[in-house]
Amino acid sequence: MQDSQPGLGDTSAEEFRKELHELADWIADFRQNLGSLRVAPNDKPGAILAALPAEPPEEGEPFEKILGDVDRVIVPGMVHWSHPMFLGYFGWTTTAPAILGEIITAPLNVNAMTWRTCPAATELETLVIDWIRQWMDLSQEFGGVVYDTASVGVMHALAVAREEAAPSVRKSGLIGAGAPVFRIYASEQAHSSAEKAAIALGLGEENVQRVPTDVHFCMDPSALRQMIARDIRDNFKPLAVIATVGTTSTASVDPVPEIATICRKNKMWLHIDGAYGAGFAILPENKSLTSGWCEADSIVVNPHKSLFVPLDFSVLYVRDLKKLRRVFTLVPEYLRGDTVEAQKNYMDYGIQLGRRFRALKAWVIFRSFGRDGMAARLREHIRLAKLFADWIKSDNRFELAAPVSMGVVCFRFVGGGDSTVEQLNSEIVEKINASGRAYLTQTKLRGQTVMRIGLGNVLTTEKHLRKAWEMIQETANAP
Ligand SMILES: Cc1ncc(COP(=O)(O)O)c(C=O)c1O
């Protein structure tokens, strides 16, 4: 009897080995030559689609041809987030160990929905979550779960907050449970995932109330107190506060201890959005970042933003993880045989059933760099951010737009006439990005457009940063 019919089954082992070697060279070359590529394409929308056949393939094609199209169409059609001149967002990174971790993950083909469907994936997830907990000095009361993103993390955290405040919502829904109109508070600098979570949970976008910030873009606790008092008078039920440690625009840090006191007094859930900033707590000199965390009910940290794990890898910690399980555990009959009591089945801790083996790549990176290696790289990003800030301060046509925090610098060109300066700041970013030689972002602070760089890429050196600064100065000179 034939093993498999010709044309069926998988690629032959011999062919596969050959392709893998080819791919290994391709990856190493790509990584080595990345700095010589354009950071971003300058194509019009639709250019990628126009370069690829619209009809699906009828016959299979050789891998060589497919890889050729990756070179021809995909690579030039990308913003290269790993490029050393990519200074957008949080300057986010991948690393060689991360790529190796991703490669090992692919053939294992895991679905980590229950312990039984992959004991190693489940237990490694538990281990890696606990390593990060130890690095951040978080108490053992906190247990965690890995999701794709912080947006999904905050949604799950607020679902637990809602269930704690109105225990029958899971069963009867908001109306059936006669739940009050809940209110959630986050600073005007907090991420829009707060509203997205409220939308998804049926709490209502408008019930996320934005709290004013102080001159340093940190939440003003006295304004929070007043807003809560006002809402109680108006028959709303204050449910939760989202305090941000490392806001999206400026990486500012809300005063968590004071916010925690307000939450305790009003019996509210305290969620800490440390998507970007929490990773910096692995530095002993940054321990002040964690003050008040012992009072939190949930904390989200994105190692895919600041701890060198490539997208996606976000951990939600909940004090007493059983609370999260109570909201989301639901075992259909066909999975009952796969659940082992007393073992962690991660499907019980969120909406998702099928789950990738995300912990593996994190484990490879954390072991390859060690805490020391990660700390040294974070310190370098902080050093570069401060150095860039010094350059800004030394040129009177520019000013810092916010205190420099972590790897983020917000700054503004103020050398033009009053009426054009707003537009100029935006134009400088647009022009540099269109040149393909560097990539920055822009944001608005107090209604003014500011330029922004994020340092987080292991390939970005002082030389790259100097080049970017010169480019910004030249572009500002020739508007
Ligand atoms: C402070 C903060 N929280 C949450 C998020 C959302 O992150 P994610 O893309 O993981 O959902 C971001 C994204 O930049 C962020 O800056």
Short mmCIF file of C-alpha atoms and ligand atoms in Angstrom, two decimals:
data_model
loop_
_atom_site.label_atom_id
_atom_site.label_comp_id
_atom_site.label_asym_id
_atom_site.label_seq_id
_atom_site.Cartn_x
_atom_site.Cartn_y
_atom_site.Cartn_z
CA MET A 1 0.00 0.00 0.00
CA GLN A 2 1.23 3.46 -0.88
CA ASP A 3 2.04 5.78 2.10
CA SER A 4 0.28 8.77 0.62
CA GLN A 5 -1.11 9.47 -2.79
CA PRO A 6 1.02 11.69 -5.01
CA GLY A 7 -0.02 15.31 -4.64
CA LEU A 8 -1.53 14.76 -1.18
CA GLY A 9 0.00 15.04 2.26
CA ASP A 10 2.78 17.49 3.04
CA THR A 11 5.95 18.65 1.28
CA SER A 12 8.54 15.86 1.29
CA ALA A 13 11.00 15.89 4.20
CA GLU A 14 13.91 16.43 1.81
CA GLU A 15 12.29 19.37 0.04
CA PHE A 16 11.20 20.89 3.34
CA ARG A 17 14.75 20.75 4.71
CA LYS A 18 16.03 22.51 1.58
CA GLU A 19 13.39 25.24 1.90
CA LEU A 20 14.15 25.74 5.57
CA HIS A 21 17.83 26.28 4.83
CA GLU A 22 16.89 28.76 2.15
CA LEU A 23 14.61 30.51 4.62
CA ALA A 24 17.29 30.58 7.32
CA ASP A 25 19.56 32.45 4.92
CA TRP A 26 16.72 34.73 3.90
CA ILE A 27 15.98 35.66 7.53
CA ALA A 28 19.64 36.24 8.40
CA ASP A 29 20.13 38.38 5.26
CA PHE A 30 16.96 40.34 5.94
CA ARG A 31 18.01 41.12 9.49
CA GLN A 32 21.54 42.03 8.41
CA ASN A 33 20.45 44.34 5.58
CA LEU A 34 17.42 45.84 7.28
CA GLY A 35 19.15 49.18 7.85
CA SER A 36 19.62 49.72 4.12
CA LEU A 37 15.90 49.38 3.30
CA ARG A 38 13.43 52.27 3.23
CA VAL A 39 11.80 52.45 6.65
CA ALA A 40 8.38 53.02 5.10
CA PRO A 41 6.97 52.74 1.57
CA ASN A 42 5.75 55.75 -0.27
CA ASP A 43 3.12 53.94 -2.30
CA LYS A 44 -0.46 55.01 -2.74
CA PRO A 45 -3.14 52.82 -1.09
CA GLY A 46 -3.89 49.84 -3.32
CA ALA A 47 -0.33 49.49 -4.70
CA ILE A 48 0.25 46.12 -3.02
CA LEU A 49 -3.05 44.73 -4.25
CA ALA A 50 -2.29 45.94 -7.75
CA ALA A 51 1.04 44.07 -7.74
CA LEU A 52 -0.52 40.70 -6.82
CA PRO A 53 -2.88 38.47 -8.80
CA ALA A 54 -6.48 39.05 -7.72
CA GLU A 55 -7.53 35.48 -8.58
CA PRO A 56 -6.77 32.74 -6.05
CA PRO A 57 -4.23 30.17 -7.32
CA GLU A 58 -5.68 27.11 -8.95
CA GLU A 59 -2.45 25.11 -8.87
CA GLY A 60 0.17 25.00 -6.12
CA GLU A 61 3.27 27.14 -6.61
CA PRO A 62 6.87 26.46 -5.57
CA PHE A 63 8.11 28.05 -2.34
CA GLU A 64 10.90 29.80 -4.24
CA LYS A 65 8.34 31.73 -6.28
CA ILE A 66 6.34 32.65 -3.19
CA LEU A 67 9.47 33.87 -1.39
CA GLY A 68 10.39 35.82 -4.50
CA ASP A 69 7.08 37.68 -4.24
CA VAL A 70 7.77 38.41 -0.57
CA ASP A 71 10.98 40.14 -1.74
CA ARG A 72 9.32 41.83 -4.70
CA VAL A 73 6.05 43.06 -3.15
CA ILE A 74 5.74 42.45 0.59
CA VAL A 75 9.10 43.70 1.91
CA PRO A 76 9.02 46.99 -0.06
CA GLY A 77 5.36 47.44 0.91
CA MET A 78 6.04 47.44 4.63
CA VAL A 79 6.75 49.88 7.40
CA HIS A 80 9.79 48.20 8.94
CA TRP A 81 9.14 48.41 12.63
CA SER A 82 12.48 46.67 13.28
CA HIS A 83 14.48 49.17 11.22
CA PRO A 84 17.05 51.02 13.35
CA MET A 85 15.62 54.35 12.07
CA PHE A 86 12.07 53.40 13.10
CA LEU A 87 11.34 55.74 15.99
CA GLY A 88 7.55 55.58 15.83
CA TYR A 89 5.18 54.61 18.65
CA PHE A 90 7.31 52.94 21.34
CA GLY A 91 10.08 52.12 18.90
CA TRP A 92 9.24 48.52 19.34
CA THR A 93 11.44 45.70 18.50
CA THR A 94 12.14 42.17 17.58
CA THR A 95 15.38 40.39 18.30
CA ALA A 96 17.22 37.36 17.00
CA PRO A 97 16.17 35.21 20.00
CA ALA A 98 12.59 36.33 19.45
CA ILE A 99 12.69 35.21 15.84
CA LEU A 100 14.15 31.86 16.89
CA GLY A 101 11.36 31.52 19.47
CA GLU A 102 8.72 32.22 16.81
CA ILE A 103 10.31 29.68 14.47
CA ILE A 104 10.35 26.94 17.12
CA THR A 105 6.70 27.67 17.91
CA ALA A 106 5.46 27.15 14.35
CA PRO A 107 6.10 23.40 13.88
CA LEU A 108 4.85 22.56 17.39
CA ASN A 109 1.36 23.58 16.26
CA VAL A 110 -0.08 23.95 19.73
CA ASN A 111 -3.54 24.78 20.89
CA ALA A 112 -3.13 25.68 24.55
CA MET A 113 -6.83 25.84 25.41
CA THR A 114 -6.60 23.36 28.29
CA TRP A 115 -3.80 21.80 30.29
CA ARG A 116 -4.49 18.46 28.66
CA THR A 117 -4.38 19.81 25.10
CA CYS A 118 -0.83 20.94 25.81
CA PRO A 119 0.62 20.56 29.30
CA ALA A 120 3.93 22.17 28.28
CA ALA A 121 2.28 25.27 26.82
CA THR A 122 0.06 25.68 29.87
CA GLU A 123 2.82 25.22 32.41
CA LEU A 124 5.32 27.36 30.50
CA GLU A 125 2.72 30.14 30.32
CA THR A 126 2.31 29.92 34.10
CA LEU A 127 6.09 30.00 34.55
CA VAL A 128 6.75 32.97 32.27
CA ILE A 129 3.89 34.94 33.84
CA ASP A 130 5.43 34.30 37.20
CA TRP A 131 8.91 35.37 36.04
CA ILE A 132 7.52 38.73 34.94
CA ARG A 133 5.64 38.99 38.25
CA GLN A 134 8.89 38.40 40.15
CA TRP A 135 10.78 40.92 38.02
CA MET A 136 8.13 43.55 38.71
CA ASP A 137 8.12 42.68 42.44
CA LEU A 138 4.41 42.02 42.34
CA SER A 139 3.01 40.06 45.27
CA GLN A 140 2.15 36.38 44.86
CA GLU A 141 -1.51 37.23 45.29
CA PHE A 142 -1.45 38.20 41.62
CA GLY A 143 -1.95 35.50 39.02
CA GLY A 144 -1.99 36.14 35.31
CA VAL A 145 -3.00 35.08 31.87
CA VAL A 146 -1.45 35.84 28.49
CA TYR A 147 -3.65 37.56 25.91
CA ASP A 148 -2.78 39.09 22.58
CA THR A 149 -3.09 42.74 23.60
CA ALA A 150 -3.65 45.16 26.47
CA SER A 151 -6.97 46.16 24.88
CA VAL A 152 -8.23 42.63 25.43
CA GLY A 153 -6.68 42.66 28.92
CA VAL A 154 -8.57 45.76 30.08
CA MET A 155 -11.82 44.38 28.70
CA HIS A 156 -11.41 41.22 30.78
CA ALA A 157 -10.36 43.22 33.85
CA LEU A 158 -13.45 45.42 33.64
CA ALA A 159 -15.66 42.35 33.14
CA VAL A 160 -14.39 41.07 36.50
CA ALA A 161 -14.90 44.51 38.09
CA ARG A 162 -18.48 44.51 36.81
CA GLU A 163 -19.17 41.00 38.11
CA GLU A 164 -17.76 41.89 41.53
CA ALA A 165 -20.01 44.97 41.70
CA ALA A 166 -23.11 43.24 40.29
CA PRO A 167 -22.66 39.47 40.74
CA SER A 168 -25.58 38.37 38.58
CA VAL A 169 -24.54 40.18 35.39
CA ARG A 170 -22.73 37.16 34.02
CA LYS A 171 -25.93 35.15 34.28
CA SER A 172 -28.68 37.64 33.60
CA GLY A 173 -27.02 40.41 31.64
CA LEU A 174 -27.01 44.07 32.61
CA ILE A 175 -30.72 44.65 32.28
CA GLY A 176 -31.83 41.31 33.71
CA ALA A 177 -29.61 41.91 36.72
CA GLY A 178 -31.04 45.40 37.22
CA ALA A 179 -27.47 46.71 37.24
CA PRO A 180 -26.91 50.41 37.81
CA VAL A 181 -25.24 52.66 35.25
CA PHE A 182 -21.57 52.11 35.93
CA ARG A 183 -18.89 54.73 35.48
CA ILE A 184 -15.20 54.16 34.70
CA TYR A 185 -12.55 56.84 35.11
CA ALA A 186 -9.32 57.22 33.18
CA SER A 187 -7.15 60.25 32.55
CA GLU A 188 -7.53 62.32 29.41
CA GLN A 189 -4.14 60.82 28.41
CA ALA A 190 -5.25 57.19 28.92
CA HIS A 191 -5.49 54.83 25.98
CA SER A 192 -8.69 54.54 23.95
CA SER A 193 -8.87 50.83 24.81
CA ALA A 194 -10.82 51.98 27.90
CA GLU A 195 -13.72 53.09 25.70
CA LYS A 196 -13.41 50.01 23.49
CA ALA A 197 -13.75 47.80 26.58
CA ALA A 198 -16.82 49.75 27.71
CA ILE A 199 -18.36 49.35 24.26
CA ALA A 200 -17.72 45.59 24.23
CA LEU A 201 -19.05 45.08 27.77
CA GLY A 202 -22.23 47.06 27.16
CA LEU A 203 -21.19 49.67 29.73
CA GLY A 204 -21.35 52.48 27.21
CA GLU A 205 -18.54 54.56 25.75
CA GLU A 206 -19.86 57.72 27.42
CA ASN A 207 -19.56 56.12 30.82
CA VAL A 208 -15.80 56.25 30.53
CA GLN A 209 -15.13 59.61 32.09
CA ARG A 210 -11.89 61.36 31.24
CA VAL A 211 -10.14 62.93 34.22
CA PRO A 212 -8.03 66.09 33.69
CA THR A 213 -4.26 65.84 34.08
CA ASP A 214 -1.68 68.11 35.70
CA VAL A 215 1.13 69.97 33.91
CA HIS A 216 3.06 66.70 33.60
CA PHE A 217 0.13 64.86 31.98
CA CYS A 218 -0.55 62.76 35.10
CA MET A 219 -4.10 62.22 36.39
CA ASP A 220 -5.25 64.88 38.84
CA PRO A 221 -6.57 62.96 41.89
CA SER A 222 -8.59 65.88 43.23
CA ALA A 223 -10.44 66.12 39.91
CA LEU A 224 -11.05 62.36 40.11
CA ARG A 225 -12.49 62.75 43.60
CA GLN A 226 -14.84 65.51 42.45
CA MET A 227 -16.02 63.55 39.41
CA ILE A 228 -16.79 60.49 41.53
CA ALA A 229 -18.72 62.61 44.06
CA ARG A 230 -20.68 64.26 41.23
CA ASP A 231 -21.55 60.88 39.69
CA ILE A 232 -22.69 59.42 43.02
CA ARG A 233 -24.99 62.44 43.46
CA ASP A 234 -26.33 61.82 39.95
CA ASN A 235 -27.09 58.14 40.69
CA PHE A 236 -24.27 56.61 38.69
CA LYS A 237 -22.28 53.79 40.22
CA PRO A 238 -18.50 54.41 40.10
CA LEU A 239 -17.06 51.05 39.10
CA ALA A 240 -13.36 51.36 38.29
CA VAL A 241 -10.41 53.64 37.77
CA ILE A 242 -7.81 52.95 35.11
CA ALA A 243 -4.47 54.42 36.23
CA THR A 244 -1.82 54.50 33.52
CA VAL A 245 1.85 53.81 34.10
CA GLY A 246 3.39 55.03 30.85
CA THR A 247 0.74 56.84 28.85
CA THR A 248 0.64 56.45 25.08
CA SER A 249 1.66 59.99 24.12
CA THR A 250 4.17 61.02 26.79
CA ALA A 251 4.77 57.91 28.98
CA SER A 252 3.54 59.91 31.99
CA VAL A 253 2.74 57.99 35.17
CA ASP A 254 -0.48 58.55 37.11
CA PRO A 255 -0.21 58.91 40.92
CA VAL A 256 -1.23 55.33 41.71
CA PRO A 257 -1.01 55.50 45.55
CA GLU A 258 -3.45 58.43 45.73
CA ILE A 259 -5.74 56.87 43.16
CA ALA A 260 -5.66 53.60 45.14
CA THR A 261 -6.82 55.43 48.27
CA ILE A 262 -9.75 56.90 46.33
CA CYS A 263 -10.65 53.46 44.96
CA ARG A 264 -10.54 51.86 48.40
CA LYS A 265 -12.72 54.57 49.93
CA ASN A 266 -15.33 54.21 47.19
CA LYS A 267 -15.05 50.40 46.86
CA MET A 268 -13.94 50.69 43.25
CA TRP A 269 -11.78 48.42 41.12
CA LEU A 270 -8.28 49.72 40.39
CA HIS A 271 -6.84 48.66 37.04
CA ILE A 272 -3.30 49.68 36.19
CA ASP A 273 -2.56 50.07 32.52
CA GLY A 274 1.14 49.38 32.47
CA ALA A 275 1.04 48.24 28.85
CA TYR A 276 4.17 50.25 28.08
CA GLY A 277 5.54 51.42 31.41
CA ALA A 278 5.27 48.34 33.63
CA GLY A 279 8.17 46.64 31.86
CA PHE A 280 10.50 49.40 33.08
CA ALA A 281 9.83 48.20 36.64
CA ILE A 282 12.39 45.44 36.08
CA LEU A 283 15.03 48.13 36.68
CA PRO A 284 15.83 48.38 40.40
CA GLU A 285 16.30 52.15 40.03
CA ASN A 286 12.72 52.38 38.73
CA LYS A 287 11.05 50.68 41.69
CA SER A 288 9.09 53.85 42.43
CA LEU A 289 7.07 53.03 39.32
CA THR A 290 5.44 50.19 41.23
CA SER A 291 4.33 52.23 44.21
CA GLY A 292 0.70 51.56 44.96
CA TRP A 293 0.57 48.45 42.78
CA CYS A 294 0.01 46.35 45.91
CA GLU A 295 -3.41 48.01 46.11
CA ALA A 296 -4.38 47.26 42.52
CA ASP A 297 -7.01 44.74 41.50
CA SER A 298 -5.59 44.16 38.04
CA ILE A 299 -2.50 45.17 36.10
CA VAL A 300 -1.73 44.83 32.44
CA VAL A 301 1.81 44.68 31.07
CA ASN A 302 2.79 44.29 27.43
CA PRO A 303 6.17 42.61 27.09
CA HIS A 304 5.56 43.22 23.38
CA LYS A 305 6.03 46.93 24.03
CA SER A 306 8.95 47.16 26.40
CA LEU A 307 10.32 43.71 27.21
CA PHE A 308 11.62 42.65 23.79
CA VAL A 309 8.90 40.09 23.01
CA PRO A 310 7.51 40.64 19.51
CA LEU A 311 3.79 41.26 19.05
CA ASP A 312 1.70 39.72 20.43
CA PHE A 313 2.20 39.06 24.12
CA SER A 314 0.29 40.89 26.85
CA VAL A 315 -0.20 39.72 30.44
CA LEU A 316 -3.19 40.57 32.59
CA TYR A 317 -2.55 40.09 36.30
CA VAL A 318 -5.54 39.87 38.62
CA ARG A 319 -5.33 39.81 42.38
CA ASP A 320 -6.86 36.43 43.11
CA LEU A 321 -7.09 35.03 39.62
CA LYS A 322 -10.11 32.94 40.66
CA LYS A 323 -12.20 36.08 40.23
CA LEU A 324 -11.37 36.12 36.52
CA ARG A 325 -12.09 32.40 36.24
CA ARG A 326 -15.50 32.83 37.88
CA VAL A 327 -16.55 35.24 35.14
CA PHE A 328 -15.31 33.24 32.18
CA THR A 329 -15.27 29.53 32.95
CA LEU A 330 -17.75 27.65 30.82
CA VAL A 331 -17.02 24.10 29.74
CA PRO A 332 -19.02 22.70 26.84
CA GLU A 333 -19.60 18.94 26.83
CA TYR A 334 -17.19 18.24 24.01
CA LEU A 335 -14.33 19.73 26.05
CA ARG A 336 -15.22 18.16 29.37
CA GLY A 337 -12.93 15.19 28.76
CA ASP A 338 -10.06 17.56 28.07
CA THR A 339 -10.30 19.51 31.29
CA VAL A 340 -8.41 18.19 34.26
CA GLU A 341 -9.66 19.46 37.57
CA ALA A 342 -7.07 21.27 39.66
CA GLN A 343 -4.98 22.01 36.60
CA LYS A 344 -5.03 25.41 34.98
CA ASN A 345 -7.06 25.40 31.79
CA TYR A 346 -6.35 28.82 30.32
CA MET A 347 -9.56 28.76 28.28
CA ASP A 348 -11.29 29.41 31.64
CA TYR A 349 -9.65 32.81 31.96
CA GLY A 350 -11.09 34.68 29.03
CA ILE A 351 -13.20 34.74 25.92
CA GLN A 352 -10.73 32.87 23.75
CA LEU A 353 -10.85 29.11 23.44
CA GLY A 354 -8.04 28.30 20.99
CA ARG A 355 -4.77 29.76 22.20
CA ARG A 356 -1.35 30.15 20.62
CA PHE A 357 1.80 29.01 22.41
CA ARG A 358 2.92 32.58 23.08
CA ALA A 359 4.91 31.69 26.18
CA LEU A 360 7.56 29.87 24.18
CA LYS A 361 8.93 32.91 22.38
CA ALA A 362 8.95 34.89 25.64
CA TRP A 363 10.79 32.05 27.40
CA VAL A 364 13.44 31.92 24.66
CA ILE A 365 13.99 35.71 24.82
CA PHE A 366 14.00 35.96 28.61
CA ARG A 367 16.51 33.11 28.85
CA SER A 368 18.68 34.49 26.06
CA PHE A 369 18.93 38.02 27.50
CA GLY A 370 18.34 37.34 31.20
CA ARG A 371 17.01 40.14 33.38
CA ASP A 372 20.42 41.74 33.26
CA GLY A 373 20.48 41.86 29.48
CA MET A 374 16.99 43.31 29.28
CA ALA A 375 17.76 45.88 31.97
CA ALA A 376 20.93 46.97 30.15
CA ARG A 377 18.98 47.47 26.92
CA LEU A 378 16.20 49.41 28.69
CA ARG A 379 18.81 51.64 30.33
CA GLU A 380 20.32 52.35 26.94
CA HIS A 381 16.91 53.39 25.58
CA ILE A 382 16.43 55.72 28.54
CA ARG A 383 19.94 57.14 28.01
CA LEU A 384 19.22 57.76 24.32
CA ALA A 385 15.89 59.44 25.12
CA LYS A 386 17.62 61.79 27.58
CA LEU A 387 20.40 62.50 25.10
CA PHE A 388 17.85 63.38 22.44
CA ALA A 389 16.13 65.68 24.95
CA ASP A 390 19.47 67.43 25.54
CA TRP A 391 19.85 68.03 21.80
CA ILE A 392 16.34 69.54 21.74
CA LYS A 393 17.19 71.82 24.65
CA SER A 394 20.37 73.00 22.93
CA ASP A 395 18.51 74.26 19.84
CA ASN A 396 16.25 77.22 20.63
CA ARG A 397 14.05 76.57 17.60
CA PHE A 398 12.75 73.47 19.41
CA GLU A 399 11.27 72.80 22.83
CA LEU A 400 10.37 69.74 24.85
CA ALA A 401 6.62 69.28 24.95
CA ALA A 402 6.54 66.95 27.96
CA PRO A 403 8.93 65.62 30.60
CA VAL A 404 11.03 62.80 29.16
CA SER A 405 9.88 59.52 30.58
CA MET A 406 11.18 56.04 29.79
CA GLY A 407 11.99 55.87 26.05
CA VAL A 408 9.63 58.59 24.84
CA VAL A 409 10.41 62.18 23.82
CA CYS A 410 7.71 64.65 22.74
CA PHE A 411 8.99 67.88 21.25
CA ARG A 412 7.91 70.76 19.15
CA PHE A 413 9.38 73.04 16.53
CA VAL A 414 8.71 76.62 17.60
CA GLY A 415 10.96 78.41 15.12
CA GLY A 416 8.27 79.32 12.55
CA GLY A 417 5.68 82.07 12.66
CA ASP A 418 2.81 81.56 15.10
CA SER A 419 0.26 80.87 12.39
CA THR A 420 2.30 78.18 10.64
CA VAL A 421 4.02 76.44 13.53
CA GLU A 422 1.18 73.99 14.08
CA GLN A 423 1.23 72.86 10.49
CA LEU A 424 5.04 72.79 10.37
CA ASN A 425 5.29 70.24 13.17
CA SER A 426 2.99 67.92 11.31
CA GLU A 427 4.76 68.57 7.99
CA ILE A 428 8.20 67.76 9.38
CA VAL A 429 6.97 64.33 10.48
CA GLU A 430 5.16 63.71 7.19
CA LYS A 431 8.19 64.71 5.12
CA ILE A 432 10.63 62.58 7.06
CA ASN A 433 8.33 59.57 6.94
CA ALA A 434 7.75 60.04 3.21
CA SER A 435 11.53 60.16 2.64
CA GLY A 436 11.80 56.54 3.84
CA ARG A 437 14.93 57.44 5.81
CA ALA A 438 13.39 57.53 9.30
CA TYR A 439 9.99 57.19 10.93
CA LEU A 440 8.52 59.37 13.68
CA THR A 441 5.03 59.89 14.98
CA GLN A 442 3.03 62.97 15.91
CA THR A 443 0.45 63.48 18.61
CA LYS A 444 -1.54 66.30 20.17
CA LEU A 445 -0.87 67.63 23.64
CA ARG A 446 -3.16 70.33 25.05
CA GLY A 447 -4.46 70.85 21.53
CA GLN A 448 -1.00 71.38 19.99
CA THR A 449 0.64 69.09 17.46
CA VAL A 450 3.94 67.72 18.71
CA MET A 451 6.54 65.39 17.23
CA ARG A 452 7.32 62.25 19.13
CA ILE A 453 10.01 59.59 19.10
CA GLY A 454 10.03 56.26 20.90
CA LEU A 455 13.21 54.36 21.65
CA GLY A 456 12.74 50.64 22.10
CA ASN A 457 14.52 49.03 19.20
CA VAL A 458 17.65 47.02 20.01
CA LEU A 459 19.14 47.99 16.63
CA THR A 460 18.87 51.76 17.18
CA THR A 461 22.20 53.25 18.26
CA GLU A 462 23.31 56.78 19.13
CA LYS A 463 24.54 57.13 15.54
CA HIS A 464 21.04 56.43 14.19
CA LEU A 465 19.50 58.86 16.64
CA ARG A 466 22.00 61.58 15.67
CA LYS A 467 21.08 61.00 12.02
CA ALA A 468 17.37 61.36 12.84
CA TRP A 469 18.02 64.60 14.77
CA GLU A 470 19.99 66.05 11.85
CA MET A 471 17.16 65.11 9.52
CA ILE A 472 14.62 66.84 11.78
CA GLN A 473 16.78 69.99 11.93
CA GLU A 474 17.33 70.04 8.14
CA THR A 475 13.64 69.48 7.42
CA ALA A 476 12.71 72.27 9.82
CA ASN A 477 15.21 74.57 8.04
CA ALA A 478 13.67 73.92 4.67
CA PRO A 479 9.93 73.76 5.20
C1 LIG B 1 -0.84 52.85 27.52
C2 LIG B 1 -1.42 51.92 26.51
N1 LIG B 1 -2.39 51.07 26.88
C3 LIG B 1 -2.95 50.21 26.01
C4 LIG B 1 -2.54 50.16 24.70
C5 LIG B 1 -3.16 49.18 23.75
O1 LIG B 1 -2.21 48.20 23.51
P1 LIG B 1 -2.55 46.90 22.66
O2 LIG B 1 -2.15 47.22 21.24
O3 LIG B 1 -1.71 45.82 23.27
O4 LIG B 1 -4.00 46.64 22.79
C6 LIG B 1 -1.54 51.05 24.26
C7 LIG B 1 -1.10 51.04 22.85
O5 LIG B 1 -0.20 51.72 22.44
C8 LIG B 1 -0.97 51.94 25.18
O6 LIG B 1 -0.03 52.81 24.82
#
